[in-house]
Each structure stands twice: as C-alpha cells, then as structure tokens.
Short mmCIF file of C-alpha atoms in Angstrom, two decimals:
data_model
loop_
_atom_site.label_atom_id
_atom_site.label_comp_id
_atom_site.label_asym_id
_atom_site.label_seq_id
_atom_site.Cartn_x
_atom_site.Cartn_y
_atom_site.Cartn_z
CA UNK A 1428 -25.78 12.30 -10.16
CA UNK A 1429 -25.12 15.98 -10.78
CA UNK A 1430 -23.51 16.94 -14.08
CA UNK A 1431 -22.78 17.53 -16.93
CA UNK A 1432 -19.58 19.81 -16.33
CA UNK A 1433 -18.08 22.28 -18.90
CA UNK A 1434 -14.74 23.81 -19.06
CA UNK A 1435 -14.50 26.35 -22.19
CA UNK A 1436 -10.96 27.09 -23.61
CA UNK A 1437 -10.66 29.65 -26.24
CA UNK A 1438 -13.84 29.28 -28.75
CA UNK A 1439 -14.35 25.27 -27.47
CA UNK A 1440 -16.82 24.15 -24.95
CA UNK A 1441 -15.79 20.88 -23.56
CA UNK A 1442 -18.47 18.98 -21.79
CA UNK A 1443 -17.96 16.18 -19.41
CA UNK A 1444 -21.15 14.17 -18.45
CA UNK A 1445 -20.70 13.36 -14.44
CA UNK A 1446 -17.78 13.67 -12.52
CA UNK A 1447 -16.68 9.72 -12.95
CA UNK A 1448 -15.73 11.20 -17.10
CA UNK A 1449 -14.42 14.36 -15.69
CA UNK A 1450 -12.28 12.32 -13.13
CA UNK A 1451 -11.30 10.09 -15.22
CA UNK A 1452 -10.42 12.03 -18.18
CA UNK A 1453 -8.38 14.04 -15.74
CA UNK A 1454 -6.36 11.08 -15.27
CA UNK A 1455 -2.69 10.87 -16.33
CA UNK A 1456 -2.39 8.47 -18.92
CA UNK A 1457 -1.91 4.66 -18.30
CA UNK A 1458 -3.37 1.89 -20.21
CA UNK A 1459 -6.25 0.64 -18.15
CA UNK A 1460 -8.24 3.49 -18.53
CA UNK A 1461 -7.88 2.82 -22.33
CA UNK A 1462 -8.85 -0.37 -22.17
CA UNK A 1463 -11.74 0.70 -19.92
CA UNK A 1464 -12.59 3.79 -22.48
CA UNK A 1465 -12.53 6.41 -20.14
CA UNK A 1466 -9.47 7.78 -20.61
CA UNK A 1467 -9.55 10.89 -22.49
CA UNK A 1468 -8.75 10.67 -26.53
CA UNK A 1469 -5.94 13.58 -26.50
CA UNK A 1470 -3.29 15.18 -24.35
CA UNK A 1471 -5.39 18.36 -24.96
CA UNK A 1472 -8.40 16.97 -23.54
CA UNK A 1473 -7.16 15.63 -20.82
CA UNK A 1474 -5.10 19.04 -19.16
CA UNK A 1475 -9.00 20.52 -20.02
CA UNK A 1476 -10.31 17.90 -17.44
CA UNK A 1477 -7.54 18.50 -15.15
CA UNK A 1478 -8.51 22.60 -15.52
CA UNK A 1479 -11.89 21.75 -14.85
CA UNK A 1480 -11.62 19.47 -11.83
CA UNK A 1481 -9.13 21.96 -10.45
CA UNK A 1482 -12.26 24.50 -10.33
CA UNK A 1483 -14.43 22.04 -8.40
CA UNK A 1484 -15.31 22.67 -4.62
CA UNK A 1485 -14.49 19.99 -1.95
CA UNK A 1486 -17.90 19.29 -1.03
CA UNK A 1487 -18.53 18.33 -4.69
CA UNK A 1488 -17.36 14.98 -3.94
CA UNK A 1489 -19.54 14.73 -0.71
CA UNK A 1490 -22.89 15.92 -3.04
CA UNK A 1491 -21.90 13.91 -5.99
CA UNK A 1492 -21.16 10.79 -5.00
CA UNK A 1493 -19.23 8.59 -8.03
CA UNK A 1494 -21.22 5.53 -7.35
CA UNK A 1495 -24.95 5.57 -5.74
CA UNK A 1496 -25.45 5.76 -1.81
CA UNK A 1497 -27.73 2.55 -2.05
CA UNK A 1498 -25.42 0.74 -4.26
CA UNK A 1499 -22.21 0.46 -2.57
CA UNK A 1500 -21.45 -0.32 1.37
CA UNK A 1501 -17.91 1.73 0.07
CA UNK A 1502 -19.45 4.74 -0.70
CA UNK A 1503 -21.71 4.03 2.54
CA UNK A 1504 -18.82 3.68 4.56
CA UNK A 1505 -17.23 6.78 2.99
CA UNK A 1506 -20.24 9.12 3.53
CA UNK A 1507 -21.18 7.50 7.22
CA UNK A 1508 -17.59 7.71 8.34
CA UNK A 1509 -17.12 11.41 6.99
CA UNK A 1510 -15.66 13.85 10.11
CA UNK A 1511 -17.30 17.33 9.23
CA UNK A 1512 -15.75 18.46 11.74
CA UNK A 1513 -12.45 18.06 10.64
CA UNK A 1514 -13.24 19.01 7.28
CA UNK A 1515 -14.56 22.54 7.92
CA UNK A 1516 -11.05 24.23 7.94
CA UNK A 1517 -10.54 23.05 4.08
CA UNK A 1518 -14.25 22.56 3.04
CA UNK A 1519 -13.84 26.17 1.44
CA UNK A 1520 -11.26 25.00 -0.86
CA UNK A 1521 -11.04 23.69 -4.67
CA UNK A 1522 -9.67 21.01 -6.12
CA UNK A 1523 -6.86 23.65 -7.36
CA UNK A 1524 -6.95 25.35 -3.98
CA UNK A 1525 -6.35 22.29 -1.77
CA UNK A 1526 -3.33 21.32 -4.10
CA UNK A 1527 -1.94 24.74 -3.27
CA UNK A 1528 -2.47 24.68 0.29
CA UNK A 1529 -1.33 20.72 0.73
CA UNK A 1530 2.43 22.06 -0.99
CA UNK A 1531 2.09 25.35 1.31
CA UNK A 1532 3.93 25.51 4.65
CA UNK A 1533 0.53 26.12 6.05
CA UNK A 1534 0.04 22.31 5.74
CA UNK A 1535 2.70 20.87 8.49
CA UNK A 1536 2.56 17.50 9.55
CA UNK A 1537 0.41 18.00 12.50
CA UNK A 1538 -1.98 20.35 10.64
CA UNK A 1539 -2.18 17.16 7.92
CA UNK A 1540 -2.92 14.96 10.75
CA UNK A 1541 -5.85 17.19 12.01
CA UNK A 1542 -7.85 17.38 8.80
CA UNK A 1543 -7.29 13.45 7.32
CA UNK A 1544 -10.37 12.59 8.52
CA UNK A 1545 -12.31 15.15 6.70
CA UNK A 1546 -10.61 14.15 3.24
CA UNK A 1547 -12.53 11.56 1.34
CA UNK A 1548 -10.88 8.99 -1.09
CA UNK A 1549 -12.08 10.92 -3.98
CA UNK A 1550 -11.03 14.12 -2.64
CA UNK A 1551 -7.62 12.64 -2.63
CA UNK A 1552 -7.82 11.21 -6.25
CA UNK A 1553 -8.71 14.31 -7.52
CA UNK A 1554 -6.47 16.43 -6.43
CA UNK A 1555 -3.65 14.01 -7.26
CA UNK A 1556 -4.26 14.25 -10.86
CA UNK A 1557 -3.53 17.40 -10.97
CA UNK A 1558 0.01 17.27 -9.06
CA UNK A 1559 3.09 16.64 -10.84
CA UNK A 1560 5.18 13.85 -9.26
CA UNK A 1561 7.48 15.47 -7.22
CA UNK A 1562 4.14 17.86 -5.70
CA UNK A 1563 2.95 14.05 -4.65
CA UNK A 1564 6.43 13.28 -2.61
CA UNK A 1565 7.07 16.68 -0.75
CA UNK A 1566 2.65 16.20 0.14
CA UNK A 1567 3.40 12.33 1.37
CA UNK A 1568 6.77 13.07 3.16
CA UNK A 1569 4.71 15.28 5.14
CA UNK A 1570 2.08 12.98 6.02
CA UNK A 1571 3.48 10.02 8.89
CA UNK A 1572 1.01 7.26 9.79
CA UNK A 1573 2.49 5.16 12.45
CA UNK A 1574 1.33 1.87 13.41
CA UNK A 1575 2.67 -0.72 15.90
CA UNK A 1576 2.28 -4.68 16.78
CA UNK A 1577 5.49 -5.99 17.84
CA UNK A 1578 7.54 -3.32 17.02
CA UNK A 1579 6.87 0.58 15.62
CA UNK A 1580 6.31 1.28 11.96
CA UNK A 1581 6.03 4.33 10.09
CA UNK A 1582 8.35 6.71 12.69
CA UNK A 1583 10.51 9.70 10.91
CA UNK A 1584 13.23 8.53 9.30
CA UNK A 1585 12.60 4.97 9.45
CA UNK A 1586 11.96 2.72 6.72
CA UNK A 1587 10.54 -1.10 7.46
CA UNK A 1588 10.61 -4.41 5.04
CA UNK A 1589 8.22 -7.10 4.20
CA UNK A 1590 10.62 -10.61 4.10
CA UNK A 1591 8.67 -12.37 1.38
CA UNK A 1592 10.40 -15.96 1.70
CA UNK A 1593 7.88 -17.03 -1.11
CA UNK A 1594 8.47 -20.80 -2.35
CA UNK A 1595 6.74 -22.81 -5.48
CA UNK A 1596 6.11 -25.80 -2.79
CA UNK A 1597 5.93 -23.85 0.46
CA UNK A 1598 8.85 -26.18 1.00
CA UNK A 1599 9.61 -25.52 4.94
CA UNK A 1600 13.67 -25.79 4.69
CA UNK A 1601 13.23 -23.50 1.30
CA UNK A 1602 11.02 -20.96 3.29
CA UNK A 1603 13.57 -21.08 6.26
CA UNK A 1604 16.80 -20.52 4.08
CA UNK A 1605 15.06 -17.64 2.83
CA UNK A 1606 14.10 -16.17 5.89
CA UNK A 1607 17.64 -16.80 7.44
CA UNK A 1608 18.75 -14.71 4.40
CA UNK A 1609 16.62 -12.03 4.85
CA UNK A 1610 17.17 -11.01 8.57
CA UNK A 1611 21.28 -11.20 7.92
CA UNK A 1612 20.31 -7.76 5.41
CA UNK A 1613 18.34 -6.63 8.08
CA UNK A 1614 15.10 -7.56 6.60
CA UNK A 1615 11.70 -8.08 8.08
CA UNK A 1616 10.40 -5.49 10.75
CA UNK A 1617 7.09 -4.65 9.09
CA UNK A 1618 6.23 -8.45 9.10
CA UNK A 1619 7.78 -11.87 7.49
CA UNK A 1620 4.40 -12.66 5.05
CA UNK A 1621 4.20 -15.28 3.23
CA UNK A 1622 1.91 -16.44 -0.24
CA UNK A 1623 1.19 -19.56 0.01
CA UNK A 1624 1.58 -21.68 -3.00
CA UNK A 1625 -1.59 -24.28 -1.90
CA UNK A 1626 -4.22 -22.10 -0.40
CA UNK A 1627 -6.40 -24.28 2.34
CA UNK A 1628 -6.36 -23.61 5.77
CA UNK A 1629 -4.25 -26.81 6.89
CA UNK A 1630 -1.15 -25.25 4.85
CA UNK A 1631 -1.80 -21.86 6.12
CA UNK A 1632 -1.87 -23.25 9.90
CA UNK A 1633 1.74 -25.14 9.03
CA UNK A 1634 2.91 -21.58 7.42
CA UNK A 1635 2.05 -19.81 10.52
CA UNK A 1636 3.32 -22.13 12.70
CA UNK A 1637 6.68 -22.60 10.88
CA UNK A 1638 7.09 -18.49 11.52
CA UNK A 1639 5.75 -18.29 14.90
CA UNK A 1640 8.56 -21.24 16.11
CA UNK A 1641 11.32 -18.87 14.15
CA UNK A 1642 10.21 -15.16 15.81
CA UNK A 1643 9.63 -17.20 18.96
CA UNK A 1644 12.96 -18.93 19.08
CA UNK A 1645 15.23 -15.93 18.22
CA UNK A 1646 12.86 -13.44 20.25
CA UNK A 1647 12.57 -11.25 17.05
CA UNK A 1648 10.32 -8.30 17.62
CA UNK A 1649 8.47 -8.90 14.39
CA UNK A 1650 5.38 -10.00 13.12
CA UNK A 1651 4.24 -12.80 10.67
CA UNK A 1652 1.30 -13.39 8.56
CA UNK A 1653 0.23 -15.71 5.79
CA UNK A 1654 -1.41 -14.12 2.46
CA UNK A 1655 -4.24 -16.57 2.85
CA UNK A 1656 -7.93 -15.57 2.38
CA UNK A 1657 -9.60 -14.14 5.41
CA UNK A 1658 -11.98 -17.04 6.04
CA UNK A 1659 -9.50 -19.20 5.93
CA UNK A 1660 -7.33 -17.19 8.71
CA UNK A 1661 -10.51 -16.68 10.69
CA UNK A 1662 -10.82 -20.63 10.74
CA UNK A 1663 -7.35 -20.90 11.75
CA UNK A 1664 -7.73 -18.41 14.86
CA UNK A 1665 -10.77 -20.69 15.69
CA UNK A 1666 -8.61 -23.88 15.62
CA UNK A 1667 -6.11 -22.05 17.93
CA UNK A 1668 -3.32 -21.05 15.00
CA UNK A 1669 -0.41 -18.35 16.20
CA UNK A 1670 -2.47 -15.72 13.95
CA UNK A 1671 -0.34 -12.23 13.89
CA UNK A 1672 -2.15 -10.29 11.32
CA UNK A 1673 -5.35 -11.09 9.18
CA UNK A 1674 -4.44 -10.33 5.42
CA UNK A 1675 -7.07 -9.87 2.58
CA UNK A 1676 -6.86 -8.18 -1.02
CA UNK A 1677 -9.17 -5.69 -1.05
CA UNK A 1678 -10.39 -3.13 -3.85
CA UNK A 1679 -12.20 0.19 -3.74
CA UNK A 1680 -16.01 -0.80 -5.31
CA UNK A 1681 -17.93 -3.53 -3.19
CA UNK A 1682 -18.93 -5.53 -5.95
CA UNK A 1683 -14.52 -5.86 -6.30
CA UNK A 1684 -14.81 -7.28 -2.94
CA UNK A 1685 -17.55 -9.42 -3.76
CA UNK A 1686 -15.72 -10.88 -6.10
CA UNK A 1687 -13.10 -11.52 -3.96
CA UNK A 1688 -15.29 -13.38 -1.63
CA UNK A 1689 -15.58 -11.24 1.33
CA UNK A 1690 -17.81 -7.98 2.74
CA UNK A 1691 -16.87 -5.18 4.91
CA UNK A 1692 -18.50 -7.50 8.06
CA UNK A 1693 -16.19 -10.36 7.79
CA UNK A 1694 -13.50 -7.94 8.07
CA UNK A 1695 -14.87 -6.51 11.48
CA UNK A 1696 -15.38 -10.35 12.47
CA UNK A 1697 -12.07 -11.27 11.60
CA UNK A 1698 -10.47 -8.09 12.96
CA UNK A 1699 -12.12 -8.68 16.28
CA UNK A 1700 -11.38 -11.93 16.30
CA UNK A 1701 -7.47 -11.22 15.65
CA UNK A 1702 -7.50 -8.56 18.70
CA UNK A 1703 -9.11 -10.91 21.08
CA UNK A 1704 -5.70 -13.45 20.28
CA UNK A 1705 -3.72 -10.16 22.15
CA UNK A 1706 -0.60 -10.87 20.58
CA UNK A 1707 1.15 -7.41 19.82
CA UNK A 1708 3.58 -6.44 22.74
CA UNK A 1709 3.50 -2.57 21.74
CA UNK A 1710 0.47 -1.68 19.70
CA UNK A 1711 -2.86 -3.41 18.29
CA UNK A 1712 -2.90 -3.02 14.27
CA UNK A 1713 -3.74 -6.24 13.53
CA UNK A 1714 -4.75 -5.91 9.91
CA UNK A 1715 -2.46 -6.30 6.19
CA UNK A 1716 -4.20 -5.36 3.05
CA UNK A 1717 -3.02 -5.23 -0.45
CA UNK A 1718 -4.32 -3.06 -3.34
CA UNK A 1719 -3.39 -2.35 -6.82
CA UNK A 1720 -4.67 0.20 -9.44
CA UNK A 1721 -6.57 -2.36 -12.13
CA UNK A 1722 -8.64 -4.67 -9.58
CA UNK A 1723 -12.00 -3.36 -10.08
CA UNK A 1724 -11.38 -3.51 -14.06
CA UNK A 1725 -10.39 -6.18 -13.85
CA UNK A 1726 -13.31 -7.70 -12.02
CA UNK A 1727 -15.29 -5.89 -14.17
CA UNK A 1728 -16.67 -4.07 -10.87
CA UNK A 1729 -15.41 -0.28 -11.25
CA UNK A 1730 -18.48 1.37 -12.44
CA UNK A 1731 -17.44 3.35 -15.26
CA UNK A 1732 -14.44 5.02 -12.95
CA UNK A 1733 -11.17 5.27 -13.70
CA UNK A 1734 -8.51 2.67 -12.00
CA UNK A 1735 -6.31 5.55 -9.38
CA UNK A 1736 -10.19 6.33 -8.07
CA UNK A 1737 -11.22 3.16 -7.28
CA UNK A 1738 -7.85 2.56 -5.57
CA UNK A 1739 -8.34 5.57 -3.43
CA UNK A 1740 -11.75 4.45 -2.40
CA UNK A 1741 -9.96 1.39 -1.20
CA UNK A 1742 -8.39 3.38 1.52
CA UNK A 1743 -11.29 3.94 3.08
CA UNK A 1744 -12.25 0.37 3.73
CA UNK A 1745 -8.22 -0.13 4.97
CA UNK A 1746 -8.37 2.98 7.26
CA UNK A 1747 -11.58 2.09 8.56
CA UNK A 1748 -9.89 -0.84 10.14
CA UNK A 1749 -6.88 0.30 11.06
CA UNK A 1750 -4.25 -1.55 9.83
CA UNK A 1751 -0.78 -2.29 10.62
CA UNK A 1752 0.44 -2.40 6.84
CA UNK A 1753 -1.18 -1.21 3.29
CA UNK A 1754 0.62 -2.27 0.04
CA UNK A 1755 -0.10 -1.27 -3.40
CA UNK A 1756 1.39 -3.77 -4.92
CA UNK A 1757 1.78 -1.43 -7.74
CA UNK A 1758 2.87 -3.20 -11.51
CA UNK A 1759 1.80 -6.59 -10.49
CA UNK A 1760 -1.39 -7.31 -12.69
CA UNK A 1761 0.38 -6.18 -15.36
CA UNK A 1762 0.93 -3.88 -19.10
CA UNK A 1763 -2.83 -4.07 -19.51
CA UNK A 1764 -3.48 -2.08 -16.23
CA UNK A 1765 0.19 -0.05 -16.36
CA UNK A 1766 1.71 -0.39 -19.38
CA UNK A 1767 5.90 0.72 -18.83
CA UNK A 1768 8.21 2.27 -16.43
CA UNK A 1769 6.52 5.45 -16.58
CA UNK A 1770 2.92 4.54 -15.63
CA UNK A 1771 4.25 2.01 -12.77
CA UNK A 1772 6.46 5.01 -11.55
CA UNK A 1773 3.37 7.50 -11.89
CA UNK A 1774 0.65 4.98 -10.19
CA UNK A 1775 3.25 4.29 -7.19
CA UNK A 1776 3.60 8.18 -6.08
CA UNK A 1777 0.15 8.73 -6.01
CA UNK A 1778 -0.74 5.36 -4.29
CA UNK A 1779 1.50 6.17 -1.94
CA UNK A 1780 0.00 10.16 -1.89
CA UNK A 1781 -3.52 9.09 -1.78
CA UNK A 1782 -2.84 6.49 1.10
CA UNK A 1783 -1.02 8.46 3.89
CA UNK A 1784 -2.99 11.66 2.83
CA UNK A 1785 -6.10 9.33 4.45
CA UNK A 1786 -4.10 7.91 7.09
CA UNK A 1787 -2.93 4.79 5.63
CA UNK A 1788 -0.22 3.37 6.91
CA UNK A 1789 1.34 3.13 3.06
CA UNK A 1790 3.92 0.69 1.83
CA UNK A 1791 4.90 -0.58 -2.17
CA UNK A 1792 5.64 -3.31 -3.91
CA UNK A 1793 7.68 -1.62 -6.56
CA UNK A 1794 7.39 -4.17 -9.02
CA UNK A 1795 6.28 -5.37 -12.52
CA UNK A 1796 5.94 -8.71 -14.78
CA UNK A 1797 7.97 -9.82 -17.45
CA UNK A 1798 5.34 -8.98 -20.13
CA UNK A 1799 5.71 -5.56 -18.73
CA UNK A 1800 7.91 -2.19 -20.57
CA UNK A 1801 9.61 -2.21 -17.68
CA UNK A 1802 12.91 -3.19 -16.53
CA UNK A 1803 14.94 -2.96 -12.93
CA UNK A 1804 16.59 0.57 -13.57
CA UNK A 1805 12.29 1.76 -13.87
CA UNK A 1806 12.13 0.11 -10.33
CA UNK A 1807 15.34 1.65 -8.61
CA UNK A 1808 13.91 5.26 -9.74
CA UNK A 1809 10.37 4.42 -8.26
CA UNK A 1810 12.30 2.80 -4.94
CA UNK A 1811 14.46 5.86 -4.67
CA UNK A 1812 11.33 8.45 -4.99
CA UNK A 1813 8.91 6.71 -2.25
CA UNK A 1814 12.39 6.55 0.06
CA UNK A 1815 12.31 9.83 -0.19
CA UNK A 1816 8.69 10.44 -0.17
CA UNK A 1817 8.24 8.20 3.21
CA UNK A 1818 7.23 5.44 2.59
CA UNK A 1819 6.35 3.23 5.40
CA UNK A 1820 7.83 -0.23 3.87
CA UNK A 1821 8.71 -2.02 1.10
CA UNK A 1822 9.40 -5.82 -0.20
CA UNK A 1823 12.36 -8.32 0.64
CA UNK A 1824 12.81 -10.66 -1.74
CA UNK A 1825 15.61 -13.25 -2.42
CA UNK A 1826 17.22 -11.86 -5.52
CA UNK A 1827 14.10 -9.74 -6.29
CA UNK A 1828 12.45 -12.52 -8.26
CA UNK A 1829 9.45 -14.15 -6.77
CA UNK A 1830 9.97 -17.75 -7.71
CA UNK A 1831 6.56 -18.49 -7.19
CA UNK A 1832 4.36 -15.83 -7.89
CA UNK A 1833 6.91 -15.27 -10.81
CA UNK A 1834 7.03 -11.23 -10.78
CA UNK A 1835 9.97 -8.55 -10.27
CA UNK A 1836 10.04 -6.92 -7.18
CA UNK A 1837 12.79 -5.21 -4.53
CA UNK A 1838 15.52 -7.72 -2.80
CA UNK A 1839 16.83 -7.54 0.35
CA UNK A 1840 19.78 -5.34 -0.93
CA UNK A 1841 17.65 -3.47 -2.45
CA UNK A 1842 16.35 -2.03 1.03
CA UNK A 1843 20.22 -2.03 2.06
CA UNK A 1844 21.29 0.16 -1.08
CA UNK A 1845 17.95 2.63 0.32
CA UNK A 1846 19.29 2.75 4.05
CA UNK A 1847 22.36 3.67 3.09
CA UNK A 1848 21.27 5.84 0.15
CA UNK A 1849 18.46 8.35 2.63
CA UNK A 1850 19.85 6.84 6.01
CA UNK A 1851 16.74 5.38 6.79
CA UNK A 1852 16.76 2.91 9.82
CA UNK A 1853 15.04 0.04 10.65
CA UNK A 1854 11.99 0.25 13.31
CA UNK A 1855 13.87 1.09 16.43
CA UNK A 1856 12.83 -2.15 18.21
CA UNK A 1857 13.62 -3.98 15.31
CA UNK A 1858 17.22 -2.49 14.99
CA UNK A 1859 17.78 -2.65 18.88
CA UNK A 1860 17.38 -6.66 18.19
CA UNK A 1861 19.61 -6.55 14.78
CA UNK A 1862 22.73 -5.12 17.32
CA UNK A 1863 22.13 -7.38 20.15
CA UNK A 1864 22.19 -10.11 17.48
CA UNK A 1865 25.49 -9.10 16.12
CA UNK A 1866 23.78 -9.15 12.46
CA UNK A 1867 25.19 -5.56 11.88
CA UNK A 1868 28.55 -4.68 12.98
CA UNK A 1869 27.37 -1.18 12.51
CA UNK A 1870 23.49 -0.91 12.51
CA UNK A 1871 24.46 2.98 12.22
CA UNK A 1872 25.57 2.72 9.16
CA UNK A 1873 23.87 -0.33 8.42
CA UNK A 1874 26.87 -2.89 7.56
CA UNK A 1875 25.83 -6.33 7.93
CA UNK A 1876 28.12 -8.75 9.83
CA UNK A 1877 30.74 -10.68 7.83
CA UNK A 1878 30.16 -13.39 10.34
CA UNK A 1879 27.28 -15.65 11.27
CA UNK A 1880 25.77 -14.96 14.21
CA UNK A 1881 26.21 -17.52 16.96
CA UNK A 1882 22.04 -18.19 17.27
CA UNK A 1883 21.83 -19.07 13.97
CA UNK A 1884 25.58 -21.04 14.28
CA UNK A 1885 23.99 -23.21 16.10
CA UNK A 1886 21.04 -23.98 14.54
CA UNK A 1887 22.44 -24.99 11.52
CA UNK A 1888 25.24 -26.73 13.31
CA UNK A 1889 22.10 -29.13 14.80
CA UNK A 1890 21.17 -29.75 10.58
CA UNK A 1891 21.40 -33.13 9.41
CA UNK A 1892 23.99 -33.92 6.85
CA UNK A 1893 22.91 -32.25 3.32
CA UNK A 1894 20.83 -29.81 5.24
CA UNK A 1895 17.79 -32.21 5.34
#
C-alpha cells in the first residue's frame, strides 16, 4: 500500500499512515468508527483528513487499493470491472475537484450517466465525506437509475414502496390483511417482500406462493420476493417456486459475505437461474439486495476501514448484477453502528449519494431500534430529504412498527404524507392499475378511495365467519 500521507496546517504536520486512516479519519462522526478506532480523536483532526483527501487524485484509489488485489474478489471485481474509458473525462480531477464539478451544471444527468462506470466505490466514499448534506441531495437528485420487472422504477418524479406485510408467525390471513392494507394507500410497486419469521425453504415456497396467488388474482403489476437466503431461493426455483426476485444481504469486504454464507458465484448462479424463470413483463432486474453501514464491523470483516467505505464497496457487487432494488436499510443494526438522529440522517444521504452515483438503483429503510437516540420526528426529516433527493423507494409498513423484526421504520402513510408533500407518483404502471382499481378516487392527487373496492368486496365477502 502507498502511504503515509501528510497534510500540514499552520506549524503541525499531520500524518496519516495509508489511505484506509486517511479515509476513515475523514469520516463524519458516527459511533462505529469509534468502536472500530479509526475514527479520528478530534473535530480538528478530522476537517485535516477531509483537507487532505480533498487534495488526492482520482486514480489514487485505482493505485492504492484499500484492501489487497489477492485478498478480496470485491476489490477484484472493482479493479476488473473498472471502464477507463469512461473515466478519462474526470481522471484529471481531485477528490476536491470532482466534488466541485459533481455540484457544477457541467455535471447534468446524462453527463452523470456517461462517467458512472468510471467511478469506483471508493471514489464515491471519498468524495462524500467531504460534502455537506444538502451537496449529497442536489448530486443524487441528479443521478436516475431506472430499473424495471413488472412495472418501471426509478423514472423522474416517481417514488415506489416496498409493502413489508412482516408477521411474528408468517401467519397467512395476518400477512394477507396486511397486504390488503397496504395496496388501499397505494403501497407496493417496487415489490411486496416479505422476512420470513422461520427461514427454510418449505416456508419460503408457501410465502411465495401466498403472493404470487394475490398479484396473480388482482393482475397487479408488481413484484414479490421473500427475504430468504439465496440458497434457499435457488432451491426453490429448482423445485418450480413462482420466484420474482432473488434477495441476499450483502456487504462491501468478501470475507462480510463469507460470513453471510454466500460468494460473488452463487450470485451469478442464482441470478441466471432467476432470468431463465422469464417472469418480468417489462424489464429483467431480477435481483434485491440490502446493505447497511456497520456489517463488515460487525462481522469483524472490514479490514481496518471505516463503515460508509465498506458500504460503498458494496455497490459494486449490487451493480455488477444489476438489480431491480438496493436498500440501505440504514439505522437497523443499531446505536453501536449509528448512534442518534443525526448519524442515521447523515449515513442515509450518503448511502443514497454513493449508490445512484454508481448506478444503483437506491432505496432506504429510514429506520432505527428502540435502543437507538432516535425518535420518529429524526425519521420524517431523513424521509423528507431522500424525497427530495430521489430516492428510488422506500418501506410500507403497517403502523411503521415491524412486529416481527421489532424495529421503526416508514408506514404506508408515511409514503402518502411524501406523495402529497413532493408530488411524487407511483410507477406509472403501477398507478395506471391503482385507477382502474378504483383504490384512488384521485391518483392525481393521490386520495385513496373511501370505499372498498369491489375485487377485494368480494373476496372478503367469500371469508368464513370470524375471518378464518
């Protein structure tokens, strides 16, 4: 590794070691990088590191890699997948330089678009610690990834929802009611996902066939997918399961994923696998992962780097694939990772940032535990700010309380309040279907029906007594 670097203010030489210290002291403060000890010891130190790293040329973070070539099939897949090509109109650039020309008007969408593939996930990182947060909305609002399966994610002033019918028994009449809930806010168009509650592949193959039978019976143009482990979906394609889109957790070192259970091959198996099923009607992202700042910690597999890093570098193993949804799912390990409202707030924007500046197709989970210094009002500002930064989706929730992964998150007014709020409208195939279904009287201005609609009339007419 190259190194040390030096950055001297008035008669003090500071001296950072390799670029994972500089990067890391850089870092705004949150409290995983304390309890990792790479955070940097004073306010002072750390706008020195942020000075410094604003001085560093792009192709620093091509020469220096932050973990070893041989060591890591992420940093592999970083370098190997590199596009020079689109790099050479910004490989001239600093740290401080690209931050400049990102906020310039020289940096349209389309221009953004052209050189993604030439930014690496550190590249990203780095230049996000030096932005303030509202430098990391105007950037993101900028940047549109759109995806498609059964309907289009991602378009201009659109904003999707995960319905998240979550249940402590995967109870099938619980998950139902939930769902039914969810689509009469208008909730659902990025894809109805569950988390299971027993984890085998039998329960997943009920889960998925519950959802199938509901987007099958009311035609919704939709997607599903079970949060199960990707072996366990890649069994349940091979025993003929109505498999939407293959989900897996995935984190930014490959000794994270390891510890997860899974390489970068088994998600090109199960990938391929998933496209052979041909079951999107207007596109083929057929992949869902989930990140969060704290994983690698946490696995005790982030190589000395600080937590916002390694979540970058898990962007390049999500847009390698090309997924249909990304979702930092941004306070839920907890105060030891992102202590308060402010670092939850913070770690969202540039999630978000570092994710559609590489293509991702980014959503949040803006949401936090109940150990957490955080509270709802913490949540509406960091729901308001990616509204208006772009954000490509968000979570549904029944009264924003996950009664069985027992966390905080958004609820299905929640997304309401945020149409009405930015007028952001669902996915246009997506709203076509909420109109034709009479569950908005006005999907214009997004005003849900005071009625029931007939479809679902009748299929709770044909209940048993008690709803059994």
């Amino acid at each position: 590794m190259a190194g040390p670097y030096h950055y001297t203010l008035g008669d003090r030489r500071y001296r950072f070691e390799c670029l994972a210290e500089l990067m890391a002291k850089a870092t705004p403060a949150r409290s995983g990088d304390r309890l990792a000890g790479v955070a940097a010891e004073t306010a002072e130190e750390r706008v020195v590191a942020q000075m410094a790293l604003s001085e560093l040329s792009l192709t620093t973070f091509l020469d220096d890699p932050l973990i070893p070539y041989e060591r890591d099939e992420i940093t592999r897949l970083i370098i190997d997948t590199h596009d020079a090509h689109a790099f050479a109109p910004i490989r001239h650039l600093t740290v401080g330089d690209f931050r400049n020309w990102l906020l310039s008007d020289l940096a349209t969408p389309e221009r953004l678009a052209q050189v993604r593939a030439g930014i690496t996930p550190e590249m990203a990182a780095a230049v996000s610690k030096i932005m303030r947060n509202q430098d990391l909305i105007l950037v993101a609002k900028k940047c549109r990834v759109v995806t498609a399966f059964r309907d289009t994610i991602g378009l201009e002033g659109r904003l999707s929802t995960r319905l998240q019918p979550n249940h402590p028994t995967d109870d099938a009449t619980g998950i139902a009611a939930s769902i039914l809930d969810g689509l009469m806010y208008g909730n659902g168009d990025a894809v109805i996902g569950i988390n299971p509650a027993t984890d085998n592949v039998a329960q997943s193959v009920r889960l998925m066939t519950l959802m199938d039978e509901v987007i099958q019976k009311y035609q919704i143009p939709t997607q599903s997918c079970v949060l199960t482990h990707v072996t366990n979906t890649l069994e349940a394609i091979e025993q003929g399961a109505p498999v939407d889109l293959v989900f897996q957790s995935i984190g930014g070192t490959q000794a994270t994923n390891e510890s997860f259970g899974f390489d970068l091959a088994t998600l090109a198996e199960a990938r391929d696998a998933a496209l052979s099923l041909k079951r999107g009607t207007v596109g083929d992202n057929v992949m869902y992962f989930e990140t969060g700042q704290g994983s690698s910690l946490s696995a005790n597999a982030n190589h000395g780097l600080d937590q916002q890093t390694c979540e970058a570098r898990a962007y390049a193993v999500a847009r390698h694939f090309k997924p249909l949804l990304v979702n930092t799912v941004v306070g839920f390990i907890g105060p030891e990772y992102l202590f308060n409202g402010k670092e939850i707030i913070r770690a969202g924007l540039e999630d978000h940032f570092c994710g559609k500046l590489l293509g991702v197709p980014m959503g949040c989970d803006i949401c936090y535990t109940n150990h957490a210094d955080a509270d709802q009002n913490d949540m509406d500002n960091l729901l308001t700010l990616l509204g208006t930064a772009g954000c490509n989706f968000i979570m549904g929730i029944p009264g924003s309380d996950d009664i069985m992964l027992n966390y905080q998150t958004t609820s299905f007014h929640d997304a309401l309040y945020l149409r009405r709020a930015l007028d952001l409208a669902p996915a246009p195939e997506f709203a076509q279907w909420l109109e034709a279904m009479a569950i908005f009287d006005d999907v214009r201005h997004y005003r849900p029906s005071s009625a029931l609609p007939k479809a679902f009339s009748k299929t709770l007419a044909q209940l048993p007594e008690g709803g059994a």
